[in-house]
Each structure stands twice: as structure tokens, then as C-alpha cells.
Coordinates of C-alpha atoms in Angstrom, one line a residue:
M22 CA -9.0 29.9 -11.1
L23 CA -6.0 28.1 -9.6
P24 CA -3.5 27.7 -12.5
Y25 CA -2.2 24.3 -11.5
F26 CA -5.5 22.4 -10.9
P27 CA -4.9 18.9 -12.2
R28 CA -7.5 18.7 -15.0
T29 CA -7.2 14.9 -15.5
L30 CA -8.4 14.5 -11.9
L31 CA -11.7 16.2 -12.7
P32 CA -13.4 13.1 -14.1
L33 CA -12.1 11.0 -11.2
A34 CA -13.3 13.5 -8.7
A35 CA -16.8 13.8 -10.5
G36 CA -16.9 10.0 -10.5
A37 CA -16.2 9.9 -6.8
C38 CA -18.9 12.4 -6.0
L39 CA -21.3 10.5 -8.2
V40 CA -20.6 7.3 -6.5
S41 CA -20.7 9.1 -3.2
G42 CA -24.5 9.9 -3.5
A43 CA -26.0 9.5 -6.9
A44 CA -24.4 6.2 -7.1
L45 CA -27.1 5.2 -9.4
T46 CA -24.4 5.0 -12.0
T47 CA -22.4 2.1 -10.8
T48 CA -24.9 -0.2 -9.5
P49 CA -25.9 -3.1 -12.0
K50 CA -27.9 -6.3 -12.4
P51 CA -27.6 -9.7 -14.2
A52 CA -29.9 -12.0 -15.9
W53 CA -32.5 -11.3 -13.3
A54 CA -31.7 -7.6 -13.3
A55 CA -31.3 -5.4 -10.2
D56 CA -34.5 -3.6 -10.0
T57 CA -33.7 -1.3 -7.0
V58 CA -30.8 0.9 -5.9
V59 CA -30.9 1.7 -2.4
V60 CA -28.9 4.7 -1.2
V61 CA -28.0 4.2 2.5
D62 CA -26.7 6.8 5.0
G63 CA -26.7 5.3 8.5
G64 CA -30.1 4.3 9.2
L65 CA -31.6 6.2 6.4
Q66 CA -32.5 4.4 3.1
L67 CA -33.6 5.9 -0.2
P68 CA -34.8 3.4 -2.7
I69 CA -34.5 4.1 -6.5
A70 CA -36.1 2.1 -9.0
V71 CA -33.9 1.2 -12.0
A72 CA -37.0 1.4 -14.1
D73 CA -37.1 5.1 -13.2
L74 CA -33.6 5.6 -14.5
E75 CA -34.5 3.8 -17.7
T76 CA -37.5 6.0 -18.2
F77 CA -35.4 9.0 -17.5
V78 CA -32.9 8.1 -20.2
Q79 CA -35.8 7.7 -22.7
T80 CA -37.9 10.8 -21.7
N81 CA -35.7 13.1 -19.8
Q82 CA -38.3 12.9 -16.9
L83 CA -36.9 12.3 -13.4
P84 CA -38.8 11.6 -10.3
P85 CA -38.5 14.4 -7.7
K86 CA -36.2 12.6 -5.3
L87 CA -33.9 11.8 -8.2
Q88 CA -34.0 15.5 -9.3
F89 CA -32.8 16.4 -5.8
L90 CA -30.0 14.0 -5.8
A91 CA -28.8 15.1 -9.2
S92 CA -28.9 18.8 -8.4
Q93 CA -27.0 18.3 -5.2
L94 CA -24.3 15.8 -6.4
L95 CA -23.8 16.2 -10.1
P96 CA -22.2 19.4 -11.6
G97 CA -24.4 19.4 -14.7
G98 CA -27.5 18.3 -12.9
T99 CA -30.0 16.0 -14.7
D100 CA -28.4 16.7 -18.0
N101 CA -25.1 15.2 -16.9
L102 CA -26.8 12.3 -15.3
Q103 CA -28.6 11.3 -18.5
Q104 CA -25.3 11.5 -20.5
I105 CA -23.5 9.3 -17.8
L106 CA -26.3 6.7 -17.7
K107 CA -26.4 6.2 -21.6
T108 CA -22.8 6.8 -22.9
T109 CA -21.4 3.4 -24.1
L110 CA -17.6 3.0 -23.3
P111 CA -15.6 1.8 -26.2
V112 CA -13.8 -1.2 -24.6
P113 CA -12.4 -4.2 -26.3
K114 CA -14.4 -7.3 -25.1
G115 CA -11.8 -10.0 -24.7
Q116 CA -9.1 -7.8 -23.3
I117 CA -11.1 -6.0 -20.6
T118 CA -12.7 -9.2 -19.6
R119 CA -9.4 -10.8 -19.0
L120 CA -8.1 -7.7 -17.2
L121 CA -11.2 -7.9 -14.8
N122 CA -10.1 -11.3 -13.7
T123 CA -6.5 -10.3 -12.6
P124 CA -5.5 -9.8 -9.0
T125 CA -4.6 -6.1 -9.6
T126 CA -7.9 -5.1 -10.9
Y127 CA -9.7 -7.0 -8.2
I128 CA -7.9 -4.7 -5.6
L129 CA -9.5 -1.7 -7.5
L130 CA -12.9 -3.4 -7.5
Q131 CA -12.6 -4.0 -3.7
R132 CA -12.2 -0.2 -3.1
V133 CA -15.2 0.5 -5.3
G134 CA -17.1 -2.3 -3.4
Q135 CA -16.9 -0.3 -0.3
V136 CA -19.4 2.0 -1.8
I137 CA -21.3 -0.1 -4.2
Q138 CA -22.5 -3.1 -2.1
T139 CA -24.8 -6.0 -2.5
G140 CA -28.3 -5.9 -1.0
D141 CA -27.2 -7.3 2.2
G142 CA -24.4 -4.7 2.7
R143 CA -21.3 -6.9 1.7
N144 CA -18.5 -5.5 -0.4
G145 CA -19.7 -5.4 -3.9
A146 CA -16.4 -6.4 -5.5
P147 CA -17.4 -9.8 -6.9
A148 CA -20.9 -8.6 -8.2
I149 CA -19.2 -5.5 -9.9
Q150 CA -16.7 -7.8 -11.5
A151 CA -19.6 -10.1 -12.7
A152 CA -21.7 -7.2 -13.8
L153 CA -18.9 -5.6 -15.8
T154 CA -18.0 -8.7 -17.5
K155 CA -21.6 -9.5 -18.5
A156 CA -22.3 -5.9 -19.8
I157 CA -19.3 -5.9 -22.0
D158 CA -20.3 -9.1 -23.5
T159 CA -23.8 -7.8 -24.5
P160 CA -24.7 -6.1 -27.9
E161 CA -25.4 -2.9 -26.0
G162 CA -21.9 -2.8 -24.5
L163 CA -20.6 -1.2 -21.4
N164 CA -22.9 1.8 -20.2
L165 CA -24.1 2.4 -16.7
L166 CA -27.7 1.5 -17.4
N167 CA -26.6 -1.8 -18.8
F168 CA -24.2 -2.4 -15.9
L169 CA -27.3 -1.9 -13.6
R170 CA -29.0 -4.6 -15.6
Q171 CA -26.3 -7.1 -15.1
F172 CA -25.7 -6.7 -11.4
P173 CA -26.1 -10.2 -9.8
S174 CA -28.4 -9.1 -7.1
P175 CA -32.0 -7.7 -7.1
T176 CA -31.0 -4.9 -4.8
I177 CA -27.9 -2.6 -5.1
Q178 CA -26.9 -1.0 -1.9
V179 CA -25.0 2.4 -2.1
N180 CA -23.2 3.3 1.2
I181 CA -23.3 7.1 0.8
R182 CA -21.4 7.7 3.9
Q183 CA -18.4 5.7 2.7
G184 CA -18.7 7.3 -0.7
L185 CA -18.7 10.9 0.9
T186 CA -15.5 9.8 2.8
I187 CA -13.9 8.9 -0.5
G188 CA -15.1 12.0 -2.1
Q189 CA -13.6 14.0 0.8
Q190 CA -10.3 12.2 0.4
V191 CA -10.3 13.1 -3.4
T192 CA -11.0 16.8 -2.5
E193 CA -8.1 16.8 0.0
I194 CA -5.8 15.2 -2.5
I195 CA -6.6 17.7 -5.2
T196 CA -6.4 20.7 -2.7
T197 CA -3.1 19.7 -1.4
S198 CA -1.7 19.0 -4.9
I199 CA -2.7 22.6 -5.8
R200 CA -0.9 24.0 -2.9
A201 CA 2.2 22.0 -3.6
L202 CA 2.3 23.0 -7.2
N203 CA 2.0 26.7 -6.3
L204 CA 4.8 26.4 -3.8
V205 CA 7.1 24.9 -6.5
A206 CA 6.2 27.8 -8.7
Q207 CA 7.1 30.3 -5.9
V208 CA 10.3 28.6 -5.3
A209 CA 11.2 28.4 -8.9
S210 CA 10.6 32.2 -9.2
Q211 CA 12.9 32.8 -6.2
E212 CA 15.6 30.6 -7.7
V213 CA 15.4 32.4 -11.0
A214 CA 16.6 35.6 -9.3
T215 CA 19.7 33.7 -8.0
S216 CA 20.4 31.6 -11.0
P217 CA 23.7 32.3 -13.1
P218 CA 23.2 34.2 -16.3
V219 CA 21.7 32.1 -19.1
A220 CA 20.9 34.5 -21.7
N221 CA 24.0 33.7 -23.8
L222 CA 23.9 29.9 -23.4
P223 CA 23.8 28.2 -26.8
P224 CA 20.9 25.8 -27.4
L225 CA 21.6 22.1 -26.7
T226 CA 20.7 20.5 -30.0
G227 CA 21.6 17.3 -31.6
G228 CA 25.3 16.5 -31.7
K229 CA 27.5 15.4 -34.6
T230 CA 29.0 12.1 -33.3
P231 CA 28.4 9.2 -35.6
W232 CA 26.8 6.4 -34.0
Q233 CA 25.5 2.9 -34.7
K234 CA 22.7 0.7 -33.1
S235 CA 23.3 -2.9 -32.2
S236 CA 21.7 -5.6 -30.1
L237 CA 23.3 -7.5 -27.3
S238 CA 21.9 -10.7 -25.5
V239 CA 22.7 -10.8 -21.8
T240 CA 22.4 -13.9 -19.8
D241 CA 22.6 -13.9 -16.0
T242 CA 23.3 -17.6 -15.1
S243 CA 22.8 -17.0 -11.4
R244 CA 19.1 -16.3 -12.3
Q245 CA 18.7 -18.4 -15.4
R246 CA 17.5 -15.3 -17.2
T247 CA 18.3 -13.9 -20.7
F248 CA 17.2 -10.5 -22.1
N249 CA 18.2 -8.4 -25.1
T250 CA 19.6 -4.9 -25.0
D251 CA 19.7 -2.2 -27.7
L252 CA 23.1 -0.5 -27.7
Y253 CA 23.7 2.9 -29.3
L254 CA 27.6 3.3 -29.5
P255 CA 29.9 5.7 -31.2
T256 CA 30.9 4.3 -34.7
T257 CA 34.6 5.0 -34.0
P258 CA 36.2 4.6 -30.6
P259 CA 36.9 8.0 -29.2
P260 CA 40.3 8.8 -27.4
T261 CA 38.5 8.2 -24.1
P262 CA 35.8 5.6 -23.6
P263 CA 32.5 7.6 -23.1
P264 CA 30.1 7.3 -20.1
L265 CA 27.3 4.9 -20.4
V266 CA 23.8 6.0 -20.1
V267 CA 21.3 3.1 -19.3
I268 CA 17.5 3.9 -20.1
S269 CA 14.9 1.9 -18.3
Y270 CA 11.4 2.2 -19.7
G271 CA 8.1 1.8 -17.8
L272 CA 5.4 -0.8 -17.5
G273 CA 3.9 -1.8 -20.8
E274 CA 6.5 0.1 -22.8
D275 CA 9.2 -1.1 -25.1
L276 CA 12.7 -0.6 -26.6
T277 CA 11.2 2.1 -28.9
S278 CA 9.7 4.1 -26.1
F279 CA 12.9 6.3 -25.4
A280 CA 14.9 5.5 -28.6
Y281 CA 14.7 9.2 -29.5
L282 CA 16.6 10.0 -26.3
A283 CA 19.2 7.3 -26.8
Q284 CA 19.8 8.6 -30.4
F285 CA 20.1 12.2 -29.1
L286 CA 22.7 11.2 -26.4
A287 CA 24.5 8.9 -28.8
S288 CA 24.9 11.9 -31.2
Q289 CA 26.5 13.8 -28.3
G290 CA 29.1 11.1 -27.8
F291 CA 27.7 9.0 -25.1
A292 CA 27.2 5.3 -25.1
V293 CA 23.5 4.2 -24.5
A294 CA 22.0 0.9 -23.5
I295 CA 18.2 0.2 -23.3
P296 CA 17.6 -3.3 -21.7
E297 CA 14.5 -5.2 -22.4
N298 CA 12.2 -6.0 -19.4
P299 CA 10.5 -9.4 -20.3
E300 CA 8.0 -9.5 -17.5
S301 CA 6.9 -5.9 -17.8
N302 CA 7.2 -4.8 -21.4
A303 CA 4.6 -4.3 -24.2
D304 CA 4.9 -8.0 -25.1
Y305 CA 4.1 -9.1 -21.7
F306 CA 1.1 -6.8 -21.4
S307 CA -0.2 -8.2 -24.6
K308 CA 0.0 -11.6 -23.1
V309 CA -2.0 -10.4 -20.2
L310 CA -4.7 -9.0 -22.5
A311 CA -4.6 -12.3 -24.4
G312 CA -5.0 -14.3 -21.2
A313 CA -1.6 -15.9 -21.5
A314 CA -0.1 -14.2 -18.4
P315 CA -2.0 -14.0 -14.9
D316 CA -1.6 -10.3 -14.0
P317 CA -0.4 -7.0 -15.5
I318 CA 1.9 -6.4 -12.5
N319 CA 4.3 -9.2 -11.9
P320 CA 5.8 -8.6 -8.4
Q321 CA 9.1 -10.1 -9.5
T322 CA 9.8 -7.4 -11.8
L323 CA 10.4 -5.2 -8.9
V324 CA 13.5 -7.5 -8.2
N325 CA 14.4 -8.4 -11.8
R326 CA 14.7 -4.9 -13.3
P327 CA 17.5 -3.6 -11.0
L328 CA 19.2 -6.9 -11.2
D329 CA 19.0 -7.0 -14.9
I330 CA 20.8 -3.6 -15.2
R331 CA 23.4 -4.9 -12.8
A332 CA 23.9 -8.1 -15.0
L333 CA 24.0 -5.8 -18.1
L334 CA 26.9 -3.8 -16.5
D335 CA 28.7 -7.0 -15.6
E336 CA 28.4 -8.2 -19.1
L337 CA 29.5 -4.9 -20.7
G338 CA 32.5 -4.9 -18.2
R339 CA 33.7 -8.2 -19.5
R340 CA 33.1 -7.4 -23.1
V341 CA 34.9 -4.1 -23.3
T342 CA 38.1 -6.0 -22.8
S343 CA 37.3 -9.1 -24.9
D344 CA 35.0 -8.0 -27.6
P345 CA 36.7 -5.8 -30.4
A346 CA 33.1 -4.4 -31.2
L347 CA 32.8 -2.9 -27.8
R348 CA 36.4 -2.2 -26.9
G349 CA 36.9 1.6 -26.3
R350 CA 33.3 2.5 -27.0
L351 CA 31.8 2.7 -23.5
N352 CA 32.9 3.0 -19.8
P353 CA 30.7 0.7 -17.8
Q354 CA 32.1 2.0 -14.6
Q355 CA 31.0 5.6 -15.3
V356 CA 27.2 5.2 -15.7
A357 CA 24.1 7.4 -15.7
A358 CA 20.7 5.8 -15.4
I359 CA 17.4 7.4 -16.7
G360 CA 14.1 5.7 -16.1
H361 CA 10.4 6.4 -16.7
S362 CA 7.5 5.3 -14.3
L363 CA 8.5 1.8 -13.2
G364 CA 11.8 2.5 -14.8
G365 CA 12.0 5.5 -12.4
Y366 CA 11.6 3.0 -9.6
T367 CA 14.4 0.9 -11.2
V368 CA 17.0 3.7 -11.3
L369 CA 16.2 5.0 -7.8
A370 CA 16.8 1.4 -6.5
L371 CA 20.0 1.4 -8.2
A372 CA 20.9 4.7 -6.7
G373 CA 20.6 3.3 -3.2
A374 CA 16.9 3.5 -2.1
P375 CA 16.2 0.1 -0.5
I376 CA 12.8 -1.4 -0.9
S377 CA 10.7 -2.0 2.2
Q378 CA 8.0 -4.6 3.3
G379 CA 7.7 -3.0 6.7
P380 CA 4.4 -2.3 8.6
E381 CA 4.0 1.2 7.1
V382 CA 4.0 -0.3 3.7
R383 CA 1.4 -3.0 4.8
Q384 CA -0.8 -0.2 6.2
V385 CA -0.8 1.9 3.0
C386 CA -1.3 -1.3 0.9
D387 CA -4.5 -2.7 2.6
P388 CA -6.9 -2.8 -0.2
V389 CA -9.6 -1.2 1.9
L390 CA -7.7 1.3 3.9
Q391 CA -5.5 2.9 1.2
G392 CA -5.6 6.6 1.6
D393 CA -4.7 8.2 -1.7
I394 CA -7.2 6.6 -3.9
L395 CA -6.2 8.6 -6.8
N396 CA -2.6 7.1 -6.8
I397 CA -2.9 4.4 -9.3
S398 CA 0.9 3.6 -8.6
Y399 CA -0.1 1.8 -5.2
L400 CA -1.3 -1.1 -7.4
L401 CA 2.3 -1.6 -8.5
Q402 CA 4.2 -0.5 -5.5
C403 CA 2.1 -2.8 -3.1
R404 CA 3.0 -5.8 -5.2
V405 CA 6.3 -5.7 -3.1
L406 CA 4.5 -7.5 -0.4
A407 CA 4.0 -10.5 -2.7
L408 CA 7.7 -11.1 -2.8
T409 CA 9.2 -13.7 -0.5
N410 CA 12.4 -12.6 1.2
P411 CA 13.6 -10.4 -1.7
P412 CA 16.8 -8.6 -1.7
T413 CA 16.3 -5.0 -0.4
N414 CA 19.3 -3.1 -1.6
F415 CA 20.3 -2.8 -5.2
R416 CA 22.7 0.0 -4.9
D417 CA 25.3 -0.2 -7.6
P418 CA 28.4 2.0 -7.2
R419 CA 28.9 2.2 -11.0
I420 CA 25.6 4.3 -11.1
K421 CA 27.0 8.0 -10.6
A422 CA 23.8 9.8 -11.2
V423 CA 20.1 9.2 -11.9
I424 CA 17.0 10.8 -13.6
A425 CA 13.7 9.5 -12.7
T426 CA 10.8 10.8 -14.9
N427 CA 7.2 10.3 -13.6
P428 CA 8.7 7.7 -11.1
V429 CA 6.9 5.7 -8.5
G430 CA 8.4 4.8 -5.0
S431 CA 6.8 6.8 -2.2
V432 CA 5.5 3.6 -0.7
V433 CA 8.1 0.9 -1.6
F434 CA 11.0 3.2 -0.7
G435 CA 9.4 5.7 1.8
P436 CA 11.3 8.7 3.4
A437 CA 14.0 6.3 4.7
G438 CA 14.7 4.9 1.4
F439 CA 14.9 8.1 -0.5
G440 CA 17.1 9.4 2.3
Q441 CA 19.8 6.8 1.5
I442 CA 20.4 7.9 -2.1
Q443 CA 23.8 9.4 -2.4
V444 CA 24.2 10.3 -6.0
P445 CA 23.0 13.3 -8.0
T446 CA 19.3 12.9 -8.6
L447 CA 16.8 14.5 -11.0
L448 CA 13.1 13.8 -10.4
L449 CA 10.7 14.8 -13.1
G450 CA 6.8 15.1 -12.6
S451 CA 3.7 16.2 -14.4
T452 CA 0.7 18.1 -13.0
E453 CA -1.8 15.9 -15.0
D454 CA -0.2 12.5 -14.0
F455 CA -2.8 10.3 -12.2
A456 CA -0.8 7.1 -12.7
A457 CA 2.1 8.6 -10.5
P458 CA 0.7 11.7 -9.0
V459 CA 3.2 14.5 -8.8
L460 CA 2.7 15.4 -5.0
S461 CA 3.0 11.9 -3.7
E462 CA 5.5 10.5 -6.2
Q463 CA 7.9 13.4 -7.0
I464 CA 7.4 16.5 -4.9
R465 CA 7.2 14.8 -1.4
P466 CA 10.1 12.3 -2.3
F467 CA 12.2 15.2 -3.5
T468 CA 12.1 16.7 0.0
W469 CA 13.2 13.3 1.4
L470 CA 16.4 13.3 -0.7
N471 CA 19.5 14.2 1.2
T472 CA 21.9 14.0 -1.7
P473 CA 23.3 17.6 -2.3
P474 CA 22.9 17.7 -6.2
R475 CA 19.1 17.3 -6.6
Y476 CA 16.7 18.8 -9.0
L477 CA 12.8 18.6 -9.3
T478 CA 11.3 19.5 -12.5
I479 CA 7.6 19.9 -13.1
L480 CA 5.7 19.8 -16.5
E481 CA 2.6 21.8 -16.1
N482 CA -0.1 20.2 -18.1
G483 CA 2.1 17.2 -18.7
T484 CA 0.7 13.7 -18.2
H485 CA 2.4 10.4 -17.4
F486 CA 3.2 10.0 -21.1
S487 CA 4.4 13.5 -22.0
V488 CA 8.2 12.5 -22.3
M489 CA 7.6 9.1 -24.1
G490 CA 8.3 8.5 -27.6
G491 CA 7.4 5.6 -29.8
S492 CA 3.6 4.9 -30.0
G493 CA 3.2 7.2 -27.0
S494 CA 1.6 4.8 -24.4
G495 CA 2.9 1.3 -24.9
V496 CA 0.6 -1.5 -25.8
I497 CA -2.6 0.4 -24.9
N498 CA -3.8 3.1 -27.3
L499 CA -5.0 6.0 -25.1
P500 CA -7.0 9.1 -26.2
S501 CA -5.2 12.3 -27.0
A502 CA -6.5 13.8 -23.8
A503 CA -4.7 11.2 -21.7
L504 CA -1.4 11.8 -23.7
G505 CA -1.6 15.5 -23.0
P506 CA -0.2 18.5 -25.0
D507 CA 2.2 17.8 -27.9
R508 CA 4.7 15.2 -26.5
R509 CA 7.5 16.7 -28.8
I510 CA 7.6 19.5 -26.0
G511 CA 8.2 17.0 -23.2
Q512 CA 10.6 15.1 -25.3
E513 CA 12.6 18.2 -26.0
Y514 CA 12.7 19.0 -22.3
L515 CA 14.0 15.6 -21.4
R516 CA 16.7 15.7 -24.1
V517 CA 18.1 19.0 -22.8
L518 CA 17.8 18.1 -19.2
S519 CA 19.4 14.7 -19.7
L520 CA 22.3 16.0 -21.7
A521 CA 22.9 18.8 -19.2
F522 CA 22.7 16.4 -16.2
V523 CA 24.9 13.7 -17.5
Q524 CA 27.6 16.1 -18.8
T525 CA 27.7 17.9 -15.4
H526 CA 27.4 14.9 -13.0
V527 CA 28.8 11.9 -14.9
N528 CA 31.1 13.5 -17.5
N529 CA 32.6 16.1 -15.2
Q530 CA 31.7 19.1 -17.5
P531 CA 30.7 21.8 -15.2
K532 CA 30.0 24.2 -18.0
F533 CA 26.7 22.5 -18.4
Q534 CA 25.5 23.2 -14.7
P535 CA 23.8 26.5 -15.8
Y536 CA 21.4 24.5 -18.1
L537 CA 20.2 22.9 -14.8
S538 CA 18.8 26.1 -13.3
A539 CA 15.4 27.6 -12.7
A540 CA 16.4 30.5 -15.1
Y541 CA 17.2 28.2 -18.0
A542 CA 14.0 26.1 -17.3
Q543 CA 12.1 29.4 -17.8
V544 CA 14.1 29.9 -21.2
L545 CA 13.3 26.5 -22.3
S546 CA 9.7 26.6 -21.2
K547 CA 6.8 26.5 -23.8
P548 CA 3.3 27.9 -23.2
A549 CA 1.4 24.7 -23.9
M550 CA 3.5 22.7 -21.2
P551 CA 5.4 25.2 -19.0
L552 CA 8.5 23.8 -17.2
R553 CA 9.6 24.5 -13.6
L554 CA 12.8 23.4 -12.0
I555 CA 14.0 23.8 -8.6
Q556 CA 17.0 22.5 -6.4
N557 CA 15.8 23.4 -2.8
L558 CA 12.6 22.4 -1.0
T559 CA 12.5 21.2 2.6
P560 CA 9.9 18.9 4.3
D561 CA 8.9 21.9 6.6
Q562 CA 8.2 24.2 3.6
L563 CA 6.0 21.7 2.0
N564 CA 4.1 20.7 5.2
Q565 CA 3.5 24.4 5.9
A566 CA 2.2 25.0 2.4
L567 CA 0.0 22.0 2.5
T568 CA -1.7 23.2 5.7
T569 CA -2.0 26.8 4.8
P570 CA -5.1 27.9 2.9
V571 CA -4.6 29.1 -0.7
T572 CA -5.1 32.9 -0.9
A573 CA -3.0 33.7 -4.0
T574 CA -1.4 31.8 -6.7
A575 CA 2.0 32.2 -8.3
Q576 CA 1.9 33.4 -11.9
P577 CA 3.8 31.6 -14.6

């Protein structure tokens, strides 16, 4: 068994296979109820009566042609199919209904609609949207049989050829991810052998510097924009103003998401600032779910986030000379930026990666032609095309180094954008992250970096939320499986990596460099969520690994 198979992709892969052929599962009917699902492959058509599916759920008896489909396309055969058809998903009515009517969700439905079509072969997105909305609103709730009953067409057409194409894409994505992760493990093993001695390094635990938390309101008059910022500052001004660490949280998160990291760094003597992000935080997402905001992804946030941090640094630069409460407590010219997810995009933009609206972005962002269907972050990155004449370069020379955890940017920056980053950069990815897949969003972009001090860290078994604090997943409560193993492990990794990185590359303390090595990552690593760290990987190495069949796997 390959050790790095992304387990959170299994349900998606299974779903793609199901939609590919047994797509009995995703094709519904409304008040007049779809009575037939027609599986189409070129000129061949296989009609399936919805009544047969309903009988199967009640009696476990399936017609021979459905037995064949289930045996060929579903890992668990008919047992799996019965469970899939009757399982009701626990979704909150009002919130999901409103999400179904947002532009971002409709892009997803268009992709599904290539496979699940109306009876006359048109893209099924509008019908899928209507069926989901109606199914959720019934007493029975959202299960696949009820979805079929609500589909607003007497016939549902399933394009099996298109479904199989998508299934092949899923398989290819998973296979290449496995190869890339095995390559990282091999490189890490090689770097361990050449790493400096780490056996006698003292652990990086909480510091002893007293600190206090306060709030600062920042107004950018040029954009008529005001936002709050949490500050964590030394209680007493030290002899030399300490470097500032700015933390940018992700979409739907809030000021508490990385408060644990701010407190830790403050205890080590650093000043820390966490700015609020009004159009992408948990409050904004709550407004989307309440119908008070139009779309979960406001494209303007791609511009406002980096500009907000610029405005914050400008304001702090003024106040350190005029405000006694801030004088001597921070150095706004010596800044490290740490970001998670959309916050990862933010800090990479500030590090010098310009955003693009070029033809390569438009090709990837075509809602029908998108290749990496498992990369949910495309929904966010492609919103760059909704911006009119945006600024493209947010580079701020006050930013001396950046850490991007589970970042997104492969499309909006691309190889050329990542290649323009000229400050020390650490990318952190997780093997079970389907929101920002590790190969597309961290491993490949790492090979595009030209800056000499660069680090790639991988959390095996980690998810998109493994380094978060606070409630764990922002405004939406996710099941424990989506959160991954004990998040305290990921948080500890981020504490240690952040401290060593900022001390080394912003505070000019080279004694912390050994903590940023493959060998120390091995020391820090925990069995439930093993940690890898590498500093070298070329595009040629990665491309060769992705095209070479896997014959052996690296051992942890």
C-alpha cells in the first residue's frame, strides 16, 4: 500500500466513478419526478427506471443490468449502492439553499452538469440546482433518491463518456500526487544525511517575555476602508524594537484562528499583528449563509488583503513615533508575514508574486475545461478574472520573509509569479488537503521559487485545517475526519517552524538555522502526522518523478 495515498480524496474519487457510470446517484426529479435515468455512451443508451432504484432500496433486489453496473463501477457493489441511495446528508436547510444560489457554487454545478444532463442533453447545472434546493426543503431531506424525485425533467441523461474522462482525471491527479509525495520523502531522507547535528538542540518551547494584547483600528483613506487589528506586544519596550510578525488567516476564519501562534511568538519577544479581513472572514461567511452577502468568494478580497497589510504597516510606522503605547515595542520595517490558505496567497503577494489575468489563467478557469477537478482552490483563484484593472504587484520591501501554510496561488501567480519572490519563503502543505491540494499548490510552486532560502514542509495525514487554532474550521463546523489527526500536533509544528524561521531570516539569529533542517523535522515528527522538510527540489526532478511508474515507496 502506498504510504502517502491522500485518503480524503477517496470519497471524491469514488464519487467521480459513480457519476461516471452508475450515475444513478446524482440524477433527480421535481414535482413531476424523473422516472428514467438514461446512461449514454456515444450512440448507446441504457435506460434505468427510478422505480427500480426505489424498489432496490426497500427490498435489496436489483435488476440484472443494474447489478452489472454496480459490480463494475462501485467498490462495494450493490451494498455500497443501497447505502449511497438512502443516506440522508445532515445539511442546514436555509444555509445550503442560499449557497446553492451563489456564483461560486454554480461553477461547481456546471462541472457536474457535464455528466448529469437534462433529457435533451443540455448541461444539467440549472436542474441540479433546482433538485438540490427542493430535496433539502422536503421532510425526507437530501439523499440521492429524493434528489432523483426532485429533478425537473422526466428523463435524466448521464454522459458516461464525460464521466469516465473526469474519473480518469481524478485517477491521474491521485497517482501523480502519490509520486510527488514519495519524491519529497526520498529527498528528505537524503537531506537528513547532510543536515547539521541536531541531537543536542534544545526544544523551542514557550518564551518568558511578558506581553499584552490590544486592538488597533486602521483606516486607509485612499480606499475609504477601516478594519481592526489585534496586536500582541511586549509589555515593556525592549532595548531594541523587535521585528513584527503579521499573521493573515484564511477564508471564513477569524482573529482567533491563529491567536495561539501570536501568543507563542509574543512570548518569544516578537511583536505580532493579526488584521481583520472584512470581506472574507467568518462574519462575512455568516452573512453569505444568511443571504446578506452575494457570494462566499468576494473577488475584491484578492486586492484588499495585501493592501490592508500595507496600510497596517503604514499606520504602525506612524504610530511608533507618535504613540507612547507603541513606541519601542515593534519595528514595522522588519516584518515577517505568515498566512494560511487565502492568507497564504496574501503573504506570497506581499513577498513579490504578481497576480495574473493572462490567457493561461483564463484557460484554467474555464468552468468546463478546468483540468484539476479536485482543486477546490480554483474557485477562489479564478475570481481574479472578475476584477477590473486590478493592481498586479503588491510587493512590500518591509516584508523580509514569509511562511505560507496550505496556500493557494498556482493559477493566480503561476510559475512566473512565484519566480519573482526574492525573500526567504517556507511553504507548508498537507497530504489530505483537498481545498489546496499539496501537489498543485505547494510542491509544484516550491520548484518555481528562485529565492535561495526556501523550505517545503509536508504534513503527512494533515488536512487544510491541521495548523489552525480557534474553533478549527471557521464558521462551518466540519466533521473530525475533515479536521484530520489531533490539531495540536500541527500547531506545535507551526510554532517551532515559525520561531526558527523568523529568528533566522528576520531577526538575524543563525543559531536557529539547524531547526529548519530535514534532520530536525525528523526529530519533531509525530507518528500520527509525520513531518517532512526539504530545501531543494527542481522542476526536472519533479517532472521525472511524475512520469515514472511507482515501483517502490520511501519509508518514513
